[in-house]
């Protein structure tokens, strides 16, 4: 009784409801299964007969096609004009052989047209001959050639083909048959002539194998015995000639078709559609009815097993599905120990608990709204850093922060305020905390408004001491890059009114939440390029992204001879040439396309190293290594490293270059008397003018110049290098190359002609020297001009 009362108490529980529901659902397929079984049993009985009938029709179709061909050939032969003339003409007997010969030749055409007819011939009684395609043989010779397999004698054959009566089918041996050595023949007795004499017989044969294939294909499928019967119900062909199930249906030499079932066998037959043949099938009925009984037993067993299994599974899944609900109810009950289960239905209890939780959530939401901006910034910061391990989906987080999400495409715009300190100085009366919030607030509002005007959604936050705008792009935007650049440009121009100098970096567009981190990294990479491109500009990642196909960007131009030339200018104290040479090097490397940032740093520090080499080679005149320069500029290396941009580094290098050249010039002047220095300068100026005037002379060299100034060539070259920092031969080559560059830019002559105009007899030498000093070949230089 206590158990019954417990069940009655739980009648409102979801478990009880589920059990009733599952049971009701289970009852429907059981009823359907019984109805289906009843209909299937009835259909099975009729389908067995239909299947046998279909198989016989399939065999009939195949064999009737062959029989139809035999009859058509028989008709064509029977009504052949030459055959009619041979059999029934009153012409002299001596003309008959020629007519027979023509007829045999014409039979060749029939042989070609009826490829599936294995043999045919005409028995000419009056001539005692057999007419075949292409030949005429006497009766015995023809018998040996066609039928003498040992299965039939000549007399039996003569009797068969000479038997009077209408068209009939017969089984005849055939020497040319494949395996059975027999054929089914269609025999037609020709009518007697006007004198009552027998004329002949037309015999058309097809190998039994052609019929056997159709019989065996059906027999192998059904397992029954297939028969081909003539009009007298005599067996022409059988799938199993000695089958024991055939005997109960035999009556003499004929098959009794009037008894469809005898013992354990059943007989079906259908007549041919084109002849008087019949096709019969004898099969053991027990085979099929055993299968039907098996299906019936299997159906009942499956229903029983289904009931048992369904009952067990219903109970199992009911308990399994109820377990999480039970655990949830227990969890909700344990959380609030004061709560009591007033309702026995678990779902209603959970519903009340959810309503209470939603009320609590609303109260919490009111509290969180006060900190929404901080939480939103934190969420954006985590997205930028690629930290997606959150319990709340970002779609839901965007909705909770009232942030629109137009699409799944994102981009990032970075803003760096370059004049922050000077700007803060213009805001007196505002404490540091207020100032640090005011400027980001202004930038954020401006950028978000500009993004909204272009149908995008922009959300500004701070990350890594920079202002970051996460742009959620509008769907199906054709010109994303132009929109982002326009937003950046308008923001920069607008904020410049408030004396805010901004450097802006733009990323490419990326899909999905994971793409936000990639976009942020692209923007950071672009922002770093302000070192190369300068501050207060707009840098897009698409502009600085290296092109893998650009092999020229795999390094920078600063060969050893160029470095040595710069050192020579510095040691010579020639500030003008040293400064111009340094500008030429930096302009060549920092032109378009944008040099990779790592290479830019390497080049600057390489040039810093060149400056150190020059200072060490100069020394201080007291056996030191340029210590005077180091004392005057103790922190110059730290100042260069602390520079934010390449331009600032170049300015520091030029400042140091001026001091070093001044030091070198003073040192050179102190070592040489003023009179000698003036004489040397005049000599060097004369040498340079001579080179300018004679650079087209192919014989111009160091010795020729020395003879011109009454000096030994090697001594004059040494004086020239001490004064100018470069060798005399280098000066000749550079003069020629400078003139060649001017000719390439302004004239249409070929490279070979230009080489001769500037004093080179050999174009190959000109190309080699040009590449040495310019870094590229003349042809390449001509392309880029």
Tab-separated table of N, CA and C in Angstrom, residues 118-248:
chain	number	residue	atom	x	y	z
A	118	UNK	N	22.766	-19.010	-87.384
A	118	UNK	CA	24.016	-19.748	-87.507
A	118	UNK	C	24.085	-20.598	-88.786
A	119	UNK	N	22.941	-21.052	-89.271
A	119	UNK	CA	22.966	-21.908	-90.477
A	119	UNK	C	21.589	-21.895	-91.126
A	120	UNK	N	21.579	-21.893	-92.469
A	120	UNK	CA	20.313	-22.087	-93.187
A	120	UNK	C	20.638	-22.703	-94.556
A	121	UNK	N	19.689	-23.457	-95.063
A	121	UNK	CA	19.875	-24.077	-96.389
A	121	UNK	C	18.511	-24.449	-96.936
A	122	UNK	N	18.490	-24.789	-98.239
A	122	UNK	CA	17.267	-25.200	-98.928
A	122	UNK	C	17.505	-26.593	-99.518
A	123	UNK	N	16.575	-27.513	-99.210
A	123	UNK	CA	16.647	-28.876	-99.784
A	123	UNK	C	15.929	-28.845	-101.139
A	124	UNK	N	16.671	-29.142	-102.178
A	124	UNK	CA	16.126	-29.162	-103.559
A	124	UNK	C	15.894	-30.616	-103.927
A	125	UNK	N	14.616	-31.002	-103.790
A	125	UNK	CA	14.304	-32.432	-103.986
A	125	UNK	C	14.575	-32.875	-105.410
A	126	UNK	N	14.203	-32.081	-106.373
A	126	UNK	CA	14.362	-32.506	-107.763
A	126	UNK	C	15.841	-32.596	-108.144
A	127	UNK	N	16.662	-31.763	-107.591
A	127	UNK	CA	18.086	-31.824	-107.911
A	127	UNK	C	18.868	-32.692	-106.956
A	128	UNK	N	18.181	-33.166	-105.866
A	128	UNK	CA	18.880	-33.998	-104.882
A	128	UNK	C	20.051	-33.256	-104.251
A	129	UNK	N	19.867	-31.966	-104.007
A	129	UNK	CA	20.990	-31.147	-103.516
A	129	UNK	C	20.531	-30.254	-102.357
A	130	UNK	N	21.530	-29.753	-101.699
A	130	UNK	CA	21.344	-28.766	-100.619
A	130	UNK	C	21.966	-27.445	-101.086
A	131	UNK	N	21.135	-26.373	-101.079
A	131	UNK	CA	21.623	-25.054	-101.470
A	131	UNK	C	21.976	-24.264	-100.203
A	132	UNK	N	23.273	-23.952	-100.081
A	132	UNK	CA	23.772	-23.166	-98.929
A	132	UNK	C	24.354	-21.848	-99.437
A	133	UNK	N	24.612	-20.898	-98.531
A	133	UNK	CA	25.233	-19.644	-98.967
A	133	UNK	C	26.583	-19.885	-99.620
A	134	UNK	N	26.652	-19.687	-100.938
A	134	UNK	CA	27.912	-19.765	-101.651
A	134	UNK	C	28.250	-21.115	-102.232
A	135	UNK	N	27.464	-22.187	-101.918
A	135	UNK	CA	27.816	-23.497	-102.489
A	135	UNK	C	26.579	-24.375	-102.610
A	136	UNK	N	26.730	-25.437	-103.392
A	136	UNK	CA	25.678	-26.454	-103.612
A	136	UNK	C	26.302	-27.813	-103.362
A	137	UNK	N	25.696	-28.590	-102.468
A	137	UNK	CA	26.211	-29.925	-102.139
A	137	UNK	C	25.105	-30.960	-102.298
A	138	UNK	N	25.553	-32.204	-102.565
A	138	UNK	CA	24.567	-33.280	-102.590
A	138	UNK	C	24.114	-33.550	-101.174
A	139	UNK	N	23.088	-34.336	-101.002
A	139	UNK	CA	22.427	-34.520	-99.712
A	139	UNK	C	23.383	-35.115	-98.683
A	140	UNK	N	24.065	-36.166	-99.019
A	140	UNK	CA	24.925	-36.823	-98.031
A	140	UNK	C	26.127	-35.947	-97.658
A	141	UNK	N	26.695	-35.313	-98.672
A	141	UNK	CA	27.826	-34.417	-98.346
A	141	UNK	C	27.372	-33.284	-97.430
A	142	UNK	N	26.205	-32.705	-97.734
A	142	UNK	CA	25.690	-31.636	-96.873
A	142	UNK	C	25.417	-32.141	-95.471
A	143	UNK	N	24.870	-33.388	-95.331
A	143	UNK	CA	24.602	-33.932	-94.000
A	143	UNK	C	25.898	-34.047	-93.205
A	144	UNK	N	26.956	-34.601	-93.846
A	144	UNK	CA	28.228	-34.739	-93.143
A	144	UNK	C	28.800	-33.369	-92.752
A	145	UNK	N	28.598	-32.404	-93.625
A	145	UNK	CA	29.167	-31.069	-93.347
A	145	UNK	C	28.426	-30.345	-92.241
A	146	UNK	N	27.103	-30.530	-92.190
A	146	UNK	CA	26.296	-29.705	-91.277
A	146	UNK	C	25.859	-30.476	-90.033
A	147	UNK	N	25.402	-31.701	-90.151
A	147	UNK	CA	24.693	-32.372	-89.055
A	147	UNK	C	25.376	-33.616	-88.501
A	148	UNK	N	26.434	-34.074	-89.085
A	148	UNK	CA	26.989	-35.373	-88.690
A	148	UNK	C	27.824	-35.224	-87.427
A	149	UNK	N	27.113	-35.184	-86.273
A	149	UNK	CA	27.791	-35.144	-84.968
A	149	UNK	C	27.690	-36.485	-84.254
A	150	UNK	N	26.976	-37.464	-84.857
A	150	UNK	CA	26.755	-38.761	-84.207
A	150	UNK	C	25.464	-38.834	-83.453
A	151	UNK	N	24.779	-37.697	-83.316
A	151	UNK	CA	23.521	-37.685	-82.564
A	151	UNK	C	22.329	-38.060	-83.430
A	152	UNK	N	22.461	-38.030	-84.743
A	152	UNK	CA	21.353	-38.323	-85.644
A	152	UNK	C	21.918	-38.967	-86.914
A	153	UNK	N	21.177	-39.965	-87.428
A	153	UNK	CA	21.607	-40.633	-88.664
A	153	UNK	C	21.108	-39.844	-89.859
A	154	UNK	N	21.663	-40.201	-91.006
A	154	UNK	CA	21.261	-39.547	-92.247
A	154	UNK	C	19.795	-39.817	-92.534
A	155	UNK	N	19.323	-41.045	-92.297
A	155	UNK	CA	17.930	-41.378	-92.589
A	155	UNK	C	16.993	-40.601	-91.681
A	156	UNK	N	17.362	-40.507	-90.407
A	156	UNK	CA	16.510	-39.756	-89.476
A	156	UNK	C	16.425	-38.298	-89.877
A	157	UNK	N	17.541	-37.787	-90.321
A	157	UNK	CA	17.560	-36.374	-90.775
A	157	UNK	C	16.684	-36.213	-92.016
A	158	UNK	N	16.822	-37.134	-92.956
A	158	UNK	CA	16.016	-37.058	-94.188
A	158	UNK	C	14.541	-37.120	-93.860
A	159	UNK	N	14.206	-37.977	-92.895
A	159	UNK	CA	12.795	-38.116	-92.517
A	159	UNK	C	12.294	-36.829	-91.851
A	160	UNK	N	13.153	-36.224	-91.043
A	160	UNK	CA	12.737	-35.004	-90.327
A	160	UNK	C	12.478	-33.847	-91.283
A	161	UNK	N	13.378	-33.647	-92.212
A	161	UNK	CA	13.199	-32.509	-93.101
A	161	UNK	C	12.222	-32.804	-94.220
A	162	UNK	N	11.943	-34.073	-94.457
A	162	UNK	CA	11.000	-34.415	-95.519
A	162	UNK	C	9.593	-34.622	-95.020
A	163	UNK	N	9.386	-34.502	-93.701
A	163	UNK	CA	8.061	-34.709	-93.126
A	163	UNK	C	7.105	-33.636	-93.620
A	164	UNK	N	5.962	-34.143	-94.121
A	164	UNK	CA	4.963	-33.208	-94.651
A	164	UNK	C	4.256	-32.500	-93.501
A	165	UNK	N	3.784	-31.309	-93.774
A	165	UNK	CA	3.047	-30.575	-92.755
A	165	UNK	C	3.427	-29.107	-92.762
A	166	UNK	N	2.782	-28.331	-91.920
A	166	UNK	CA	3.056	-26.892	-91.865
A	166	UNK	C	4.434	-26.602	-91.241
A	167	UNK	N	4.706	-25.329	-91.089
A	167	UNK	CA	5.979	-24.920	-90.468
A	167	UNK	C	6.065	-25.485	-89.061
A	168	UNK	N	7.279	-25.914	-88.711
A	168	UNK	CA	7.451	-26.535	-87.392
A	168	UNK	C	8.882	-26.287	-86.896
A	169	UNK	N	9.064	-26.488	-85.594
A	169	UNK	CA	10.381	-26.386	-84.967
A	169	UNK	C	10.878	-27.786	-84.669
A	170	UNK	N	12.176	-27.976	-84.774
A	170	UNK	CA	12.781	-29.273	-84.487
A	170	UNK	C	14.187	-29.042	-83.968
A	171	UNK	N	14.702	-30.026	-83.230
A	171	UNK	CA	16.064	-29.974	-82.721
A	171	UNK	C	16.931	-30.812	-83.641
A	172	UNK	N	17.930	-30.190	-84.233
A	172	UNK	CA	18.826	-30.861	-85.161
A	172	UNK	C	20.260	-30.703	-84.672
A	173	UNK	N	21.080	-31.776	-84.881
A	173	UNK	CA	22.502	-31.624	-84.534
A	173	UNK	C	23.171	-30.638	-85.484
A	174	UNK	N	24.206	-29.962	-84.978
A	174	UNK	CA	24.893	-28.953	-85.796
A	174	UNK	C	26.387	-29.030	-85.488
A	175	UNK	N	27.154	-29.353	-86.533
A	175	UNK	CA	28.594	-29.511	-86.354
A	175	UNK	C	29.233	-28.195	-85.886
A	176	UNK	N	28.744	-27.081	-86.360
A	176	UNK	CA	29.365	-25.784	-86.037
A	176	UNK	C	28.890	-25.163	-84.740
A	177	UNK	N	27.974	-25.856	-83.992
A	177	UNK	CA	27.478	-25.288	-82.727
A	177	UNK	C	28.585	-25.248	-81.690
A	178	UNK	N	28.416	-24.347	-80.697
A	178	UNK	CA	29.502	-24.084	-79.750
A	178	UNK	C	29.762	-25.266	-78.821
A	179	UNK	N	28.878	-25.516	-77.880
A	179	UNK	CA	29.133	-26.555	-76.867
A	179	UNK	C	28.152	-27.716	-76.966
A	180	UNK	N	26.911	-27.411	-77.207
A	180	UNK	CA	25.893	-28.470	-77.217
A	180	UNK	C	25.865	-29.249	-78.524
A	181	UNK	N	26.486	-28.738	-79.580
A	181	UNK	CA	26.489	-29.377	-80.899
A	181	UNK	C	25.076	-29.632	-81.415
A	182	UNK	N	24.160	-28.735	-81.029
A	182	UNK	CA	22.790	-28.877	-81.508
A	182	UNK	C	22.207	-27.505	-81.765
A	183	UNK	N	21.155	-27.478	-82.586
A	183	UNK	CA	20.505	-26.226	-82.939
A	183	UNK	C	19.005	-26.435	-82.977
A	184	UNK	N	18.288	-25.354	-82.798
A	184	UNK	CA	16.836	-25.367	-82.988
A	184	UNK	C	16.578	-24.904	-84.415
A	185	UNK	N	15.891	-25.730	-85.157
A	185	UNK	CA	15.667	-25.458	-86.583
A	185	UNK	C	14.207	-25.133	-86.821
A	186	UNK	N	14.010	-24.157	-87.700
A	186	UNK	CA	12.673	-23.799	-88.161
A	186	UNK	C	12.546	-24.368	-89.582
A	187	UNK	N	11.674	-25.381	-89.696
A	187	UNK	CA	11.575	-26.160	-90.943
A	187	UNK	C	10.275	-25.785	-91.651
A	188	UNK	N	10.415	-25.424	-92.942
A	188	UNK	CA	9.257	-25.062	-93.762
A	188	UNK	C	9.225	-25.950	-95.011
A	189	UNK	N	8.133	-26.720	-95.132
A	189	UNK	CA	7.958	-27.579	-96.318
A	189	UNK	C	7.362	-26.727	-97.429
A	190	UNK	N	8.108	-26.637	-98.577
A	190	UNK	CA	7.621	-25.856	-99.706
A	190	UNK	C	6.463	-26.574	-100.393
A	191	UNK	N	5.509	-25.850	-100.963
A	191	UNK	CA	4.370	-26.500	-101.632
A	191	UNK	C	4.821	-27.315	-102.868
A	192	UNK	N	4.021	-28.317	-103.226
A	192	UNK	CA	4.327	-29.147	-104.412
A	192	UNK	C	4.133	-28.310	-105.672
A	193	UNK	N	4.766	-28.765	-106.773
A	193	UNK	CA	4.610	-28.029	-108.019
A	193	UNK	C	3.290	-28.410	-108.688
A	194	UNK	N	3.082	-27.924	-109.921
A	194	UNK	CA	1.815	-28.164	-110.611
A	194	UNK	C	1.604	-29.631	-110.956
A	195	UNK	N	2.677	-30.390	-110.987
A	195	UNK	CA	2.556	-31.818	-111.304
A	195	UNK	C	2.395	-32.665	-110.060
A	196	UNK	N	2.329	-31.991	-108.898
A	196	UNK	CA	2.148	-32.728	-107.637
A	196	UNK	C	3.445	-33.252	-107.064
A	197	UNK	N	4.563	-32.887	-107.606
A	197	UNK	CA	5.836	-33.369	-107.077
A	197	UNK	C	6.313	-32.468	-105.917
A	198	UNK	N	7.009	-33.119	-104.989
A	198	UNK	CA	7.579	-32.356	-103.874
A	198	UNK	C	8.733	-31.504	-104.405
A	199	UNK	N	8.793	-30.294	-103.874
A	199	UNK	CA	9.796	-29.356	-104.398
A	199	UNK	C	11.017	-29.234	-103.485
A	200	UNK	N	10.777	-29.062	-102.197
A	200	UNK	CA	11.920	-28.926	-101.291
A	200	UNK	C	11.514	-28.391	-99.924
A	201	UNK	N	12.523	-28.111	-99.128
A	201	UNK	CA	12.317	-27.669	-97.733
A	201	UNK	C	13.310	-26.546	-97.412
A	202	UNK	N	12.815	-25.550	-96.645
A	202	UNK	CA	13.690	-24.469	-96.151
A	202	UNK	C	13.980	-24.735	-94.677
A	203	UNK	N	15.266	-24.764	-94.322
A	203	UNK	CA	15.683	-25.039	-92.938
A	203	UNK	C	16.523	-23.850	-92.459
A	204	UNK	N	16.046	-23.225	-91.350
A	204	UNK	CA	16.778	-22.121	-90.722
A	204	UNK	C	17.140	-22.530	-89.304
A	205	UNK	N	18.438	-22.463	-88.939
A	205	UNK	CA	18.889	-22.976	-87.641
A	205	UNK	C	19.594	-21.875	-86.831
A	206	UNK	N	19.367	-21.941	-85.534
A	206	UNK	CA	20.098	-21.099	-84.571
A	206	UNK	C	20.641	-22.009	-83.491
A	207	UNK	N	21.895	-21.797	-83.087
A	207	UNK	CA	22.511	-22.669	-82.084
A	207	UNK	C	21.698	-22.677	-80.798
A	208	UNK	N	21.617	-23.869	-80.212
A	208	UNK	CA	20.875	-24.000	-78.953
A	208	UNK	C	21.482	-23.131	-77.860
A	209	UNK	N	22.779	-22.820	-78.002
A	209	UNK	CA	23.427	-21.996	-76.967
A	209	UNK	C	22.793	-20.620	-76.867
A	210	UNK	N	22.278	-20.082	-77.988
A	210	UNK	CA	21.626	-18.766	-77.951
A	210	UNK	C	20.373	-18.811	-77.094
A	211	UNK	N	19.634	-19.910	-77.157
A	211	UNK	CA	18.432	-20.060	-76.334
A	211	UNK	C	18.819	-20.459	-74.914
A	212	UNK	N	19.885	-21.258	-74.812
A	212	UNK	CA	20.292	-21.752	-73.499
A	212	UNK	C	20.715	-20.595	-72.589
A	213	UNK	N	21.337	-19.576	-73.150
A	213	UNK	CA	21.758	-18.436	-72.329
A	213	UNK	C	20.574	-17.740	-71.675
A	214	UNK	N	19.500	-17.550	-72.447
A	214	UNK	CA	18.308	-16.912	-71.872
A	214	UNK	C	17.685	-17.801	-70.813
A	215	UNK	N	17.677	-19.137	-71.079
A	215	UNK	CA	17.080	-20.061	-70.103
A	215	UNK	C	17.886	-20.079	-68.814
A	216	UNK	N	19.224	-20.145	-68.935
A	216	UNK	CA	20.057	-20.267	-67.736
A	216	UNK	C	20.021	-19.000	-66.904
A	217	UNK	N	19.917	-17.807	-67.529
A	217	UNK	CA	19.851	-16.560	-66.749
A	217	UNK	C	18.615	-16.516	-65.867
A	218	UNK	N	17.477	-17.008	-66.393
A	218	UNK	CA	16.249	-17.044	-65.597
A	218	UNK	C	16.296	-18.198	-64.609
A	219	UNK	N	16.800	-19.346	-65.059
A	219	UNK	CA	16.855	-20.519	-64.191
A	219	UNK	C	17.759	-20.272	-62.992
A	220	UNK	N	18.895	-19.585	-63.234
A	220	UNK	CA	19.794	-19.303	-62.117
A	220	UNK	C	19.179	-18.373	-61.102
A	221	UNK	N	18.238	-17.524	-61.528
A	221	UNK	CA	17.600	-16.574	-60.598
A	221	UNK	C	16.505	-17.256	-59.769
A	222	UNK	N	15.733	-18.168	-60.423
A	222	UNK	CA	14.590	-18.781	-59.735
A	222	UNK	C	14.914	-20.125	-59.110
A	223	UNK	N	15.906	-20.843	-59.678
A	223	UNK	CA	16.199	-22.191	-59.192
A	223	UNK	C	15.235	-23.233	-59.736
A	224	UNK	N	14.353	-22.833	-60.658
A	224	UNK	CA	13.374	-23.771	-61.212
A	224	UNK	C	13.855	-24.387	-62.513
A	225	UNK	N	12.971	-25.162	-63.121
A	225	UNK	CA	13.261	-25.850	-64.392
A	225	UNK	C	12.514	-25.124	-65.502
A	226	UNK	N	13.261	-24.674	-66.534
A	226	UNK	CA	12.675	-23.941	-67.637
A	226	UNK	C	12.654	-24.818	-68.885
A	227	UNK	N	11.534	-24.726	-69.632
A	227	UNK	CA	11.344	-25.563	-70.810
A	227	UNK	C	10.900	-24.712	-71.986
A	228	UNK	N	11.342	-25.111	-73.199
A	228	UNK	CA	10.811	-24.553	-74.439
A	228	UNK	C	10.077	-25.696	-75.155
A	229	UNK	N	8.762	-25.507	-75.399
A	229	UNK	CA	7.920	-26.562	-75.967
A	229	UNK	C	7.459	-26.147	-77.358
A	230	UNK	N	7.307	-27.170	-78.225
A	230	UNK	CA	6.746	-26.868	-79.543
A	230	UNK	C	5.226	-26.896	-79.460
A	231	UNK	N	4.581	-26.814	-80.632
A	231	UNK	CA	3.122	-26.732	-80.620
A	231	UNK	C	2.473	-28.015	-80.091
A	232	UNK	N	3.200	-29.153	-80.121
A	232	UNK	CA	2.676	-30.424	-79.607
A	232	UNK	C	3.085	-30.646	-78.159
A	233	UNK	N	3.574	-29.597	-77.499
A	233	UNK	CA	4.029	-29.656	-76.099
A	233	UNK	C	5.212	-30.597	-75.925
A	234	UNK	N	5.958	-30.808	-76.963
A	234	UNK	CA	7.170	-31.607	-76.861
A	234	UNK	C	8.336	-30.687	-76.512
A	235	UNK	N	9.275	-31.213	-75.759
A	235	UNK	CA	10.384	-30.390	-75.244
A	235	UNK	C	11.423	-30.204	-76.345
A	236	UNK	N	11.633	-28.953	-76.696
A	236	UNK	CA	12.716	-28.627	-77.614
A	236	UNK	C	14.021	-28.357	-76.862
A	237	UNK	N	13.910	-27.682	-75.728
A	237	UNK	CA	15.103	-27.310	-74.968
A	237	UNK	C	14.733	-27.219	-73.500
A	238	UNK	N	15.654	-27.623	-72.617
A	238	UNK	CA	15.408	-27.627	-71.178
A	238	UNK	C	16.648	-27.141	-70.466
A	239	UNK	N	16.424	-26.453	-69.331
A	239	UNK	CA	17.572	-25.996	-68.551
A	239	UNK	C	18.264	-27.161	-67.849
A	240	UNK	N	17.517	-28.214	-67.494
A	240	UNK	CA	18.085	-29.428	-66.899
A	240	UNK	C	17.336	-30.625	-67.480
A	241	UNK	N	17.872	-31.245	-68.503
A	241	UNK	CA	17.129	-32.295	-69.223
A	241	UNK	C	16.687	-33.464	-68.331
A	242	UNK	N	17.460	-33.860	-67.364
A	242	UNK	CA	17.150	-35.046	-66.552
A	242	UNK	C	16.601	-34.678	-65.184
A	243	UNK	N	15.986	-33.529	-65.040
A	243	UNK	CA	15.486	-33.083	-63.735
A	243	UNK	C	14.341	-33.994	-63.269
A	244	UNK	N	14.382	-34.464	-62.026
A	244	UNK	CA	13.342	-35.384	-61.541
A	244	UNK	C	11.969	-34.712	-61.405
A	245	UNK	N	11.926	-33.378	-61.175
A	245	UNK	CA	10.634	-32.719	-61.002
A	245	UNK	C	9.853	-32.642	-62.302
A	246	UNK	N	10.521	-32.977	-63.436
A	246	UNK	CA	9.821	-32.935	-64.721
A	246	UNK	C	8.903	-34.159	-64.916
A	247	UNK	N	9.273	-35.288	-64.329
A	247	UNK	CA	8.566	-36.550	-64.591
A	247	UNK	C	7.081	-36.528	-64.244
A	248	UNK	N	6.653	-35.948	-63.127
A	248	UNK	CA	5.211	-35.946	-62.824
A	248	UNK	C	4.371	-35.212	-63.864
